Amino acid sequence: SQHDSNVLLSGVSCDACMISNFPGRRYKCLVCVNYDLCGTCYDAEAESQNHKNNHPMQCLLTDTVAGSFPYLFEDGIHI
């Protein structure tokens, strides 16, 4: 199927700056329940009362970011 190169993370908001439906990198905390950061806040090492920047985070990429690195992705799977 045709992928939209402007895919946004629908329904996801950054728990630091509160921006919603942001494009690009999303970081999901593997310790905190339902804690996500946009790429900008992750790079700034944002923390909250419960979330600390030493928590392991999973980086999830949209098609926009994956499309920038076609040699790393094939049908959304890291190769």
mmCIF file of C-alpha atoms in Angstrom:
data_model
loop_
_atom_site.group_PDB
_atom_site.id
_atom_site.type_symbol
_atom_site.label_atom_id
_atom_site.label_comp_id
_atom_site.label_asym_id
_atom_site.label_seq_id
_atom_site.Cartn_x
_atom_site.Cartn_y
_atom_site.Cartn_z
ATOM 1 C CA SER A 1 0.000 0.000 0.000
ATOM 2 C CA GLN A 2 1.041 3.592 -0.515
ATOM 3 C CA HIS A 3 2.480 5.190 2.629
ATOM 4 C CA ASP A 4 1.735 8.836 3.382
ATOM 5 C CA SER A 5 5.080 10.608 3.810
ATOM 6 C CA ASN A 6 3.485 13.048 6.267
ATOM 7 C CA VAL A 7 2.211 10.480 8.759
ATOM 8 C CA LEU A 8 1.629 11.919 12.227
ATOM 9 C CA LEU A 9 1.454 10.024 15.493
ATOM 10 C CA SER A 10 -2.299 10.249 15.840
ATOM 11 C CA GLY A 11 -3.595 10.280 19.397
ATOM 12 C CA VAL A 12 -0.128 10.609 20.935
ATOM 13 C CA SER A 13 0.995 13.658 22.863
ATOM 14 C CA CYS A 14 4.336 14.541 24.409
ATOM 15 C CA ASP A 15 4.087 14.402 28.192
ATOM 16 C CA ALA A 16 6.687 17.179 28.574
ATOM 17 C CA CYS A 17 5.609 19.920 26.121
ATOM 18 C CA MET A 18 2.061 18.575 25.546
ATOM 19 C CA ILE A 19 2.269 18.832 21.728
ATOM 20 C CA SER A 20 -0.081 16.295 20.159
ATOM 21 C CA ASN A 21 -0.037 14.383 16.885
ATOM 22 C CA PHE A 22 3.614 15.278 16.321
ATOM 23 C CA PRO A 23 5.680 14.004 13.378
ATOM 24 C CA GLY A 24 9.049 12.293 13.618
ATOM 25 C CA ARG A 25 10.501 10.457 16.583
ATOM 26 C CA ARG A 26 8.399 9.306 19.528
ATOM 27 C CA TYR A 27 10.051 7.982 22.663
ATOM 28 C CA LYS A 28 8.018 5.666 24.879
ATOM 29 C CA CYS A 29 9.227 5.101 28.440
ATOM 30 C CA LEU A 30 9.643 1.414 29.295
ATOM 31 C CA VAL A 31 9.301 2.122 33.033
ATOM 32 C CA CYS A 32 6.506 4.695 33.323
ATOM 33 C CA VAL A 33 2.952 3.865 32.308
ATOM 34 C CA ASN A 34 1.797 5.812 29.235
ATOM 35 C CA TYR A 35 4.714 8.269 29.136
ATOM 36 C CA ASP A 36 5.812 9.555 25.724
ATOM 37 C CA LEU A 37 8.235 12.242 24.597
ATOM 38 C CA CYS A 38 8.665 13.967 21.251
ATOM 39 C CA GLY A 39 12.169 13.965 19.784
ATOM 40 C CA THR A 40 12.839 17.544 20.910
ATOM 41 C CA CYS A 41 11.969 16.867 24.560
ATOM 42 C CA TYR A 42 13.878 13.569 24.531
ATOM 43 C CA ASP A 43 16.967 15.385 23.210
ATOM 44 C CA ALA A 44 16.539 17.970 26.005
ATOM 45 C CA GLU A 45 16.425 15.096 28.563
ATOM 46 C CA ALA A 46 12.998 16.122 29.845
ATOM 47 C CA GLU A 47 11.942 14.727 33.211
ATOM 48 C CA SER A 48 8.782 14.787 35.317
ATOM 49 C CA GLN A 49 7.931 13.960 38.901
ATOM 50 C CA ASN A 50 7.968 10.232 38.072
ATOM 51 C CA HIS A 51 9.925 10.004 34.817
ATOM 52 C CA LYS A 52 13.705 10.363 34.985
ATOM 53 C CA ASN A 53 15.958 10.676 31.955
ATOM 54 C CA ASN A 54 17.859 7.510 32.900
ATOM 55 C CA HIS A 55 14.760 5.374 32.254
ATOM 56 C CA PRO A 56 15.080 3.146 29.181
ATOM 57 C CA MET A 57 13.112 4.531 26.244
ATOM 58 C CA GLN A 58 11.892 2.909 23.041
ATOM 59 C CA CYS A 59 12.214 5.051 19.911
ATOM 60 C CA LEU A 60 9.317 4.663 17.476
ATOM 61 C CA LEU A 61 9.689 6.155 14.010
ATOM 62 C CA THR A 62 6.974 7.404 11.699
ATOM 63 C CA ASP A 63 7.089 6.731 7.964
ATOM 64 C CA THR A 64 8.427 10.293 7.565
ATOM 65 C CA VAL A 65 11.587 9.444 9.495
ATOM 66 C CA ALA A 66 11.891 5.907 8.133
ATOM 67 C CA GLY A 67 11.662 7.277 4.609
ATOM 68 C CA SER A 68 14.753 9.360 5.274
ATOM 69 C CA PHE A 69 16.766 6.177 5.788
ATOM 70 C CA PRO A 70 15.585 3.763 3.088
ATOM 71 C CA TYR A 71 18.684 1.582 3.495
ATOM 72 C CA LEU A 72 17.700 0.856 7.105
ATOM 73 C CA PHE A 73 14.035 0.088 6.559
ATOM 74 C CA GLU A 74 12.115 -2.194 4.285
ATOM 75 C CA ASP A 75 8.348 -2.149 4.707
ATOM 76 C CA GLY A 76 8.812 -0.579 8.142
ATOM 77 C CA ILE A 77 11.140 -3.297 9.404
ATOM 78 C CA HIS A 78 14.721 -2.541 10.410
ATOM 79 C CA ILE A 79 17.068 -4.605 8.221
#
